Amino acid sequence: EFNKVGGVWVEGQTIEPSSTYSSAIFGESLTMHGDYLVVGASGDYTTISSQGSVYIFEDQGGTWTEIQKLVSPNAEIGSYFGKEVVSNGTDLIIAAHGEDTTAINTGRIYTYTETGGTFTNSQELYKTDRGIHDFLGDVDHVGLTNDTLVIADGVNFYEWTKTGSVWSTTETQTIPVNSEATAISINGDIVLVGSITDSVGATNSGKVSVFQKQGGIWTLIHTLKQDVPETNDYFGRAVHVTDSVLLVCATHDEITGTDTGAIYSFELV
């Protein structure tokens, strides 16, 4: 934890889970849910190897205190529950990207709601076209805003919308030129999908597809790329969209040195 004191960020508490399992991968994913800190540990062991777990912390008098540990209702070896966690302040979404549904490692998404400081599982979500080794819900592959959930998987991204308290599948959108999705972000009616393996001007230089909801359909409106694409820059490894700015990470960009990486910003106009 870091706290801003007089305009300077100062290191504060080191937050640790109650579990001491050596391969828990605590902190692989994290998000804020209102006043709660939610941290995924997809490799955690409770009763089964790599079943994963999610820890809930509450700020109590200036100290982050663990108040709940969530585990998958369908825990199995290699569930990796907590691989990704996202929140819109009302709904908490947790991915278990290794869980089996109709096939091995299809992945499963869990929705949680909080009442009186206790988080309860409310629904389980799947792709309609799920298949073996889909691994639905990888890190950076899940985006959430208000009543819309989008998840990147392979050459598609999938949308769920919430009516009342129920999430339903509403659209599957194919990414242009069969680019495999590696990151996704949503804000309002804009979705960014990163594709690091796309070879726009050089092998694995990457690109980002910008979609807008038009007439109820996600429509490609723009493609972002570097002015000078270079081999293995991985432009689009992480993406983020706000009301006015698009941010794109190129983890292996060599602007200042070998594989130093860079962040690109674009304005929404």
mmCIF file of C-alpha atoms in Angstrom:
data_model
loop_
_atom_site.group_PDB
_atom_site.id
_atom_site.type_symbol
_atom_site.label_atom_id
_atom_site.label_comp_id
_atom_site.label_asym_id
_atom_site.label_seq_id
_atom_site.Cartn_x
_atom_site.Cartn_y
_atom_site.Cartn_z
ATOM 1 C CA GLU A 1 0.000 0.000 0.000
ATOM 2 C CA PHE A 2 1.130 3.557 -0.770
ATOM 3 C CA ASN A 3 -0.406 6.702 0.691
ATOM 4 C CA LYS A 4 -0.187 10.206 -0.747
ATOM 5 C CA VAL A 5 1.277 12.586 1.836
ATOM 6 C CA GLY A 6 1.873 16.192 0.849
ATOM 7 C CA GLY A 7 1.908 15.340 -2.838
ATOM 8 C CA VAL A 8 4.365 12.455 -2.342
ATOM 9 C CA TRP A 9 3.482 8.764 -2.421
ATOM 10 C CA VAL A 10 4.812 7.076 0.731
ATOM 11 C CA GLU A 11 5.022 3.337 1.318
ATOM 12 C CA GLY A 12 2.649 2.160 4.032
ATOM 13 C CA GLN A 13 1.374 -1.282 4.932
ATOM 14 C CA THR A 14 2.561 -4.533 3.366
ATOM 15 C CA ILE A 15 -0.603 -6.545 2.836
ATOM 16 C CA GLU A 16 -0.346 -10.309 3.187
ATOM 17 C CA PRO A 17 -2.908 -13.147 3.171
ATOM 18 C CA SER A 18 -3.660 -15.578 5.977
ATOM 19 C CA SER A 19 -2.498 -18.414 3.712
ATOM 20 C CA THR A 20 1.222 -19.162 3.666
ATOM 21 C CA TYR A 21 1.136 -21.523 0.677
ATOM 22 C CA SER A 22 4.375 -20.948 -1.226
ATOM 23 C CA SER A 23 2.895 -20.903 -4.740
ATOM 24 C CA ALA A 24 -0.308 -18.976 -4.031
ATOM 25 C CA ILE A 25 0.611 -16.175 -6.501
ATOM 26 C CA PHE A 26 -1.060 -13.690 -4.161
ATOM 27 C CA GLY A 27 -1.527 -10.372 -5.959
ATOM 28 C CA GLU A 28 -1.720 -11.752 -9.489
ATOM 29 C CA SER A 29 -4.950 -9.770 -9.785
ATOM 30 C CA LEU A 30 -6.483 -7.083 -7.614
ATOM 31 C CA THR A 31 -9.251 -4.500 -7.622
ATOM 32 C CA MET A 32 -11.086 -2.137 -5.307
ATOM 33 C CA HIS A 33 -14.742 -2.905 -4.559
ATOM 34 C CA GLY A 34 -16.077 0.150 -2.792
ATOM 35 C CA ASP A 35 -14.202 0.248 0.514
ATOM 36 C CA TYR A 36 -12.855 -3.280 0.085
ATOM 37 C CA LEU A 37 -9.590 -4.478 -1.444
ATOM 38 C CA VAL A 38 -9.961 -7.703 -3.445
ATOM 39 C CA VAL A 39 -6.832 -9.749 -4.204
ATOM 40 C CA GLY A 40 -6.607 -12.889 -6.321
ATOM 41 C CA ALA A 41 -4.252 -15.789 -5.563
ATOM 42 C CA SER A 42 -4.898 -18.207 -8.420
ATOM 43 C CA GLY A 43 -2.295 -20.757 -7.316
ATOM 44 C CA ASP A 44 -3.514 -20.966 -3.722
ATOM 45 C CA TYR A 45 -4.056 -24.291 -1.975
ATOM 46 C CA THR A 46 -6.953 -24.741 0.426
ATOM 47 C CA THR A 47 -7.971 -28.372 -0.058
ATOM 48 C CA ILE A 48 -6.858 -28.925 -3.672
ATOM 49 C CA SER A 49 -3.688 -28.001 -5.562
ATOM 50 C CA SER A 50 -3.949 -24.756 -7.590
ATOM 51 C CA GLN A 51 -7.638 -24.355 -6.877
ATOM 52 C CA GLY A 52 -7.023 -20.669 -6.208
ATOM 53 C CA SER A 53 -8.700 -18.213 -3.873
ATOM 54 C CA VAL A 54 -9.615 -14.557 -3.482
ATOM 55 C CA TYR A 55 -8.948 -12.525 -0.339
ATOM 56 C CA ILE A 56 -11.121 -9.632 0.816
ATOM 57 C CA PHE A 57 -9.549 -6.884 2.929
ATOM 58 C CA GLU A 58 -11.218 -3.970 4.708
ATOM 59 C CA ASP A 59 -9.568 -0.763 5.869
ATOM 60 C CA GLN A 60 -10.123 -0.847 9.620
ATOM 61 C CA GLY A 61 -8.729 2.218 11.354
ATOM 62 C CA GLY A 62 -6.041 2.694 8.721
ATOM 63 C CA THR A 63 -5.021 -0.979 8.603
ATOM 64 C CA TRP A 64 -6.040 -3.373 5.830
ATOM 65 C CA THR A 65 -7.522 -6.412 7.594
ATOM 66 C CA GLU A 66 -8.512 -9.688 5.965
ATOM 67 C CA ILE A 67 -12.226 -10.300 6.504
ATOM 68 C CA GLN A 68 -13.075 -13.103 4.066
ATOM 69 C CA LYS A 69 -11.495 -15.715 1.841
ATOM 70 C CA LEU A 70 -13.441 -16.831 -1.234
ATOM 71 C CA VAL A 71 -12.948 -20.181 -2.961
ATOM 72 C CA SER A 72 -14.617 -21.650 -6.015
ATOM 73 C CA PRO A 73 -17.908 -23.502 -5.436
ATOM 74 C CA ASN A 74 -16.641 -25.961 -8.065
ATOM 75 C CA ALA A 75 -13.024 -26.203 -6.963
ATOM 76 C CA GLU A 76 -10.810 -28.710 -8.735
ATOM 77 C CA ILE A 77 -7.108 -29.166 -9.432
ATOM 78 C CA GLY A 78 -6.055 -26.280 -11.634
ATOM 79 C CA SER A 79 -9.207 -24.169 -11.261
ATOM 80 C CA TYR A 80 -7.047 -21.044 -10.849
ATOM 81 C CA PHE A 81 -9.926 -19.233 -9.158
ATOM 82 C CA GLY A 82 -8.896 -15.582 -8.816
ATOM 83 C CA LYS A 83 -6.871 -15.476 -12.036
ATOM 84 C CA GLU A 84 -8.630 -12.184 -12.697
ATOM 85 C CA VAL A 85 -10.838 -9.999 -10.483
ATOM 86 C CA VAL A 86 -12.737 -6.874 -11.576
ATOM 87 C CA SER A 87 -15.374 -4.718 -9.920
ATOM 88 C CA ASN A 88 -17.710 -1.857 -10.775
ATOM 89 C CA GLY A 89 -18.446 -1.124 -7.128
ATOM 90 C CA THR A 90 -21.626 -3.218 -7.160
ATOM 91 C CA ASP A 91 -20.665 -6.454 -8.876
ATOM 92 C CA LEU A 92 -17.475 -8.396 -8.182
ATOM 93 C CA ILE A 93 -16.375 -10.650 -11.050
ATOM 94 C CA ILE A 94 -13.942 -13.514 -10.428
ATOM 95 C CA ALA A 95 -12.465 -15.710 -13.145
ATOM 96 C CA ALA A 96 -11.505 -19.353 -12.665
ATOM 97 C CA HIS A 97 -9.915 -19.771 -16.060
ATOM 98 C CA GLY A 98 -8.822 -23.401 -15.638
ATOM 99 C CA GLU A 99 -12.122 -24.891 -14.514
ATOM 100 C CA ASP A 100 -13.836 -27.623 -16.523
ATOM 101 C CA THR A 101 -17.437 -27.150 -17.639
ATOM 102 C CA THR A 102 -18.440 -29.089 -20.775
ATOM 103 C CA ALA A 103 -14.764 -29.679 -21.636
ATOM 104 C CA ILE A 104 -11.315 -29.498 -20.025
ATOM 105 C CA ASN A 105 -10.108 -26.017 -19.024
ATOM 106 C CA THR A 106 -12.995 -24.109 -20.599
ATOM 107 C CA GLY A 107 -12.990 -21.606 -17.750
ATOM 108 C CA ARG A 108 -15.819 -20.221 -15.657
ATOM 109 C CA ILE A 109 -16.787 -16.741 -14.440
ATOM 110 C CA TYR A 110 -18.339 -16.084 -11.032
ATOM 111 C CA THR A 111 -20.318 -13.024 -9.977
ATOM 112 C CA TYR A 112 -20.450 -11.923 -6.344
ATOM 113 C CA THR A 113 -22.419 -9.317 -4.459
ATOM 114 C CA GLU A 114 -21.654 -7.821 -1.053
ATOM 115 C CA THR A 115 -24.135 -7.377 1.785
ATOM 116 C CA GLY A 116 -23.088 -6.227 5.244
ATOM 117 C CA GLY A 117 -19.417 -6.937 4.558
ATOM 118 C CA THR A 118 -20.006 -10.480 3.306
ATOM 119 C CA PHE A 119 -19.481 -11.472 -0.333
ATOM 120 C CA THR A 120 -21.821 -14.132 -1.752
ATOM 121 C CA ASN A 121 -21.723 -15.946 -5.093
ATOM 122 C CA SER A 122 -24.760 -14.954 -7.157
ATOM 123 C CA GLN A 123 -24.212 -16.465 -10.624
ATOM 124 C CA GLU A 124 -21.895 -18.549 -12.813
ATOM 125 C CA LEU A 125 -21.208 -17.508 -16.422
ATOM 126 C CA TYR A 126 -19.883 -19.454 -19.420
ATOM 127 C CA LYS A 127 -19.389 -18.965 -23.142
ATOM 128 C CA THR A 128 -22.104 -20.486 -25.304
ATOM 129 C CA ASP A 129 -19.444 -21.900 -27.660
ATOM 130 C CA ARG A 130 -17.026 -23.083 -24.975
ATOM 131 C CA GLY A 131 -14.448 -25.690 -25.888
ATOM 132 C CA ILE A 132 -11.355 -27.479 -24.613
ATOM 133 C CA HIS A 133 -8.517 -25.286 -23.297
ATOM 134 C CA ASP A 134 -10.372 -21.987 -23.799
ATOM 135 C CA PHE A 135 -9.119 -20.731 -20.413
ATOM 136 C CA LEU A 136 -11.856 -18.085 -20.228
ATOM 137 C CA GLY A 137 -10.923 -15.217 -17.904
ATOM 138 C CA ASP A 138 -7.152 -14.823 -18.124
ATOM 139 C CA VAL A 139 -5.328 -11.823 -16.628
ATOM 140 C CA ASP A 140 -6.231 -8.549 -18.435
ATOM 141 C CA HIS A 141 -8.904 -10.384 -20.456
ATOM 142 C CA VAL A 142 -11.931 -9.182 -18.437
ATOM 143 C CA GLY A 143 -13.553 -5.744 -18.541
ATOM 144 C CA LEU A 144 -16.518 -4.435 -16.549
ATOM 145 C CA THR A 145 -18.498 -1.217 -16.470
ATOM 146 C CA ASN A 146 -21.913 -0.612 -14.906
ATOM 147 C CA ASP A 147 -24.133 -3.394 -16.317
ATOM 148 C CA THR A 148 -21.845 -4.667 -19.101
ATOM 149 C CA LEU A 149 -19.174 -7.376 -18.857
ATOM 150 C CA VAL A 150 -16.783 -8.125 -21.728
ATOM 151 C CA ILE A 151 -14.261 -10.949 -21.886
ATOM 152 C CA ALA A 152 -11.595 -11.440 -24.554
ATOM 153 C CA ASP A 153 -10.953 -15.025 -25.591
ATOM 154 C CA GLY A 154 -9.093 -16.180 -28.683
ATOM 155 C CA VAL A 155 -10.223 -14.280 -31.762
ATOM 156 C CA ASN A 156 -13.435 -13.047 -30.125
ATOM 157 C CA PHE A 157 -14.686 -10.994 -27.252
ATOM 158 C CA TYR A 158 -17.914 -11.872 -25.490
ATOM 159 C CA GLU A 159 -20.466 -9.592 -23.874
ATOM 160 C CA TRP A 160 -22.821 -10.144 -20.973
ATOM 161 C CA THR A 161 -25.341 -7.535 -19.792
ATOM 162 C CA LYS A 162 -27.177 -7.368 -16.495
ATOM 163 C CA THR A 163 -30.932 -6.898 -16.265
ATOM 164 C CA GLY A 164 -32.072 -6.555 -12.682
ATOM 165 C CA SER A 165 -29.705 -8.951 -10.933
ATOM 166 C CA VAL A 166 -29.243 -11.462 -13.756
ATOM 167 C CA TRP A 167 -26.333 -11.547 -16.238
ATOM 168 C CA SER A 168 -27.120 -12.802 -19.760
ATOM 169 C CA THR A 169 -24.994 -13.367 -22.873
ATOM 170 C CA THR A 170 -25.849 -10.759 -25.483
ATOM 171 C CA GLU A 171 -23.167 -10.626 -28.185
ATOM 172 C CA THR A 172 -20.063 -12.302 -29.565
ATOM 173 C CA GLN A 173 -17.767 -10.038 -31.598
ATOM 174 C CA THR A 174 -14.957 -11.290 -33.808
ATOM 175 C CA ILE A 175 -11.728 -9.296 -33.740
ATOM 176 C CA PRO A 176 -10.598 -8.149 -37.209
ATOM 177 C CA VAL A 177 -8.046 -10.124 -39.219
ATOM 178 C CA ASN A 178 -8.198 -13.042 -36.793
ATOM 179 C CA SER A 179 -6.010 -11.281 -34.259
ATOM 180 C CA GLU A 180 -5.847 -13.167 -30.968
ATOM 181 C CA ALA A 181 -7.010 -11.003 -28.074
ATOM 182 C CA THR A 182 -4.507 -10.440 -25.278
ATOM 183 C CA ALA A 183 -6.146 -7.600 -23.314
ATOM 184 C CA ILE A 184 -9.482 -5.796 -23.051
ATOM 185 C CA SER A 185 -10.899 -2.684 -21.401
ATOM 186 C CA ILE A 186 -14.351 -1.106 -21.427
ATOM 187 C CA ASN A 187 -15.705 2.303 -20.510
ATOM 188 C CA GLY A 188 -19.265 3.252 -21.411
ATOM 189 C CA ASP A 189 -19.788 2.507 -25.101
ATOM 190 C CA ILE A 190 -16.083 2.036 -25.941
ATOM 191 C CA VAL A 191 -14.146 -1.256 -25.856
ATOM 192 C CA LEU A 192 -10.417 -1.656 -26.524
ATOM 193 C CA VAL A 193 -9.017 -5.033 -27.534
ATOM 194 C CA GLY A 194 -5.250 -5.522 -27.627
ATOM 195 C CA SER A 195 -3.669 -8.104 -29.944
ATOM 196 C CA ILE A 196 0.072 -8.390 -29.384
ATOM 197 C CA THR A 197 0.648 -11.153 -31.927
ATOM 198 C CA ASP A 198 -0.782 -9.140 -34.791
ATOM 199 C CA SER A 199 1.901 -8.283 -37.359
ATOM 200 C CA VAL A 200 0.773 -4.849 -38.561
ATOM 201 C CA GLY A 201 4.121 -3.671 -39.916
ATOM 202 C CA ALA A 202 6.455 -6.151 -38.249
ATOM 203 C CA THR A 203 6.164 -9.581 -36.629
ATOM 204 C CA ASN A 204 4.356 -9.402 -33.250
ATOM 205 C CA SER A 205 4.365 -5.616 -33.307
ATOM 206 C CA GLY A 206 0.756 -5.657 -32.118
ATOM 207 C CA LYS A 207 -2.298 -3.458 -32.501
ATOM 208 C CA VAL A 208 -5.415 -2.321 -30.641
ATOM 209 C CA SER A 209 -8.941 -2.484 -32.046
ATOM 210 C CA VAL A 210 -11.385 0.189 -30.850
ATOM 211 C CA PHE A 211 -15.067 -0.760 -30.811
ATOM 212 C CA GLN A 212 -18.076 1.450 -30.135
ATOM 213 C CA LYS A 213 -21.641 0.357 -29.353
ATOM 214 C CA GLN A 214 -23.740 1.592 -32.269
ATOM 215 C CA GLY A 215 -27.384 0.591 -32.579
ATOM 216 C CA GLY A 216 -26.857 -2.108 -29.976
ATOM 217 C CA ILE A 217 -23.941 -3.685 -31.876
ATOM 218 C CA TRP A 218 -20.209 -3.420 -31.144
ATOM 219 C CA THR A 219 -18.723 -1.830 -34.259
ATOM 220 C CA LEU A 220 -15.035 -1.423 -35.126
ATOM 221 C CA ILE A 221 -14.338 2.308 -35.444
ATOM 222 C CA HIS A 222 -10.560 2.525 -35.322
ATOM 223 C CA THR A 223 -7.321 0.540 -35.220
ATOM 224 C CA LEU A 224 -4.408 1.843 -33.158
ATOM 225 C CA LYS A 225 -0.795 1.030 -33.893
ATOM 226 C CA GLN A 226 2.659 2.522 -33.543
ATOM 227 C CA ASP A 227 3.923 5.047 -36.073
ATOM 228 C CA VAL A 228 6.943 2.794 -36.616
ATOM 229 C CA PRO A 229 6.040 -0.825 -35.755
ATOM 230 C CA GLU A 230 8.942 -3.020 -34.687
ATOM 231 C CA THR A 231 9.319 -6.767 -34.267
ATOM 232 C CA ASN A 232 8.144 -8.141 -30.898
ATOM 233 C CA ASP A 233 7.116 -4.777 -29.406
ATOM 234 C CA TYR A 234 3.850 -6.378 -28.158
ATOM 235 C CA PHE A 235 1.831 -3.192 -28.537
ATOM 236 C CA GLY A 236 -1.499 -3.906 -26.831
ATOM 237 C CA ARG A 237 -0.243 -6.163 -24.010
ATOM 238 C CA ALA A 238 -2.341 -4.064 -21.616
ATOM 239 C CA VAL A 239 -5.027 -1.487 -22.452
ATOM 240 C CA HIS A 240 -7.157 0.972 -20.512
ATOM 241 C CA VAL A 241 -9.878 3.401 -21.572
ATOM 242 C CA THR A 242 -11.270 6.390 -19.635
ATOM 243 C CA ASP A 243 -13.839 8.986 -20.693
ATOM 244 C CA SER A 244 -11.255 10.832 -22.784
ATOM 245 C CA VAL A 245 -7.993 8.865 -22.965
ATOM 246 C CA LEU A 246 -6.891 5.490 -24.336
ATOM 247 C CA LEU A 247 -3.747 3.954 -22.825
ATOM 248 C CA VAL A 248 -1.802 1.170 -24.518
ATOM 249 C CA CYS A 249 1.216 -0.721 -23.187
ATOM 250 C CA ALA A 250 3.948 -2.037 -25.492
ATOM 251 C CA THR A 251 5.958 -4.158 -23.061
ATOM 252 C CA HIS A 252 8.959 -4.752 -25.322
ATOM 253 C CA ASP A 253 9.195 -1.393 -27.057
ATOM 254 C CA GLU A 254 12.796 -0.232 -27.428
ATOM 255 C CA ILE A 255 12.465 3.543 -27.263
ATOM 256 C CA THR A 256 15.153 3.947 -24.585
ATOM 257 C CA GLY A 257 16.790 0.503 -24.566
ATOM 258 C CA THR A 258 16.317 -3.192 -25.238
ATOM 259 C CA ASP A 259 12.793 -4.301 -24.277
ATOM 260 C CA THR A 260 12.364 -1.351 -21.885
ATOM 261 C CA GLY A 261 8.716 -0.959 -22.840
ATOM 262 C CA ALA A 262 6.529 2.106 -23.273
ATOM 263 C CA ILE A 263 3.022 3.447 -22.636
ATOM 264 C CA TYR A 264 1.180 5.184 -25.461
ATOM 265 C CA SER A 265 -1.695 7.589 -24.881
ATOM 266 C CA PHE A 266 -4.415 8.500 -27.384
ATOM 267 C CA GLU A 267 -7.189 11.067 -27.035
ATOM 268 C CA LEU A 268 -10.816 10.266 -27.718
ATOM 269 C CA VAL A 269 -12.157 12.934 -30.087
#
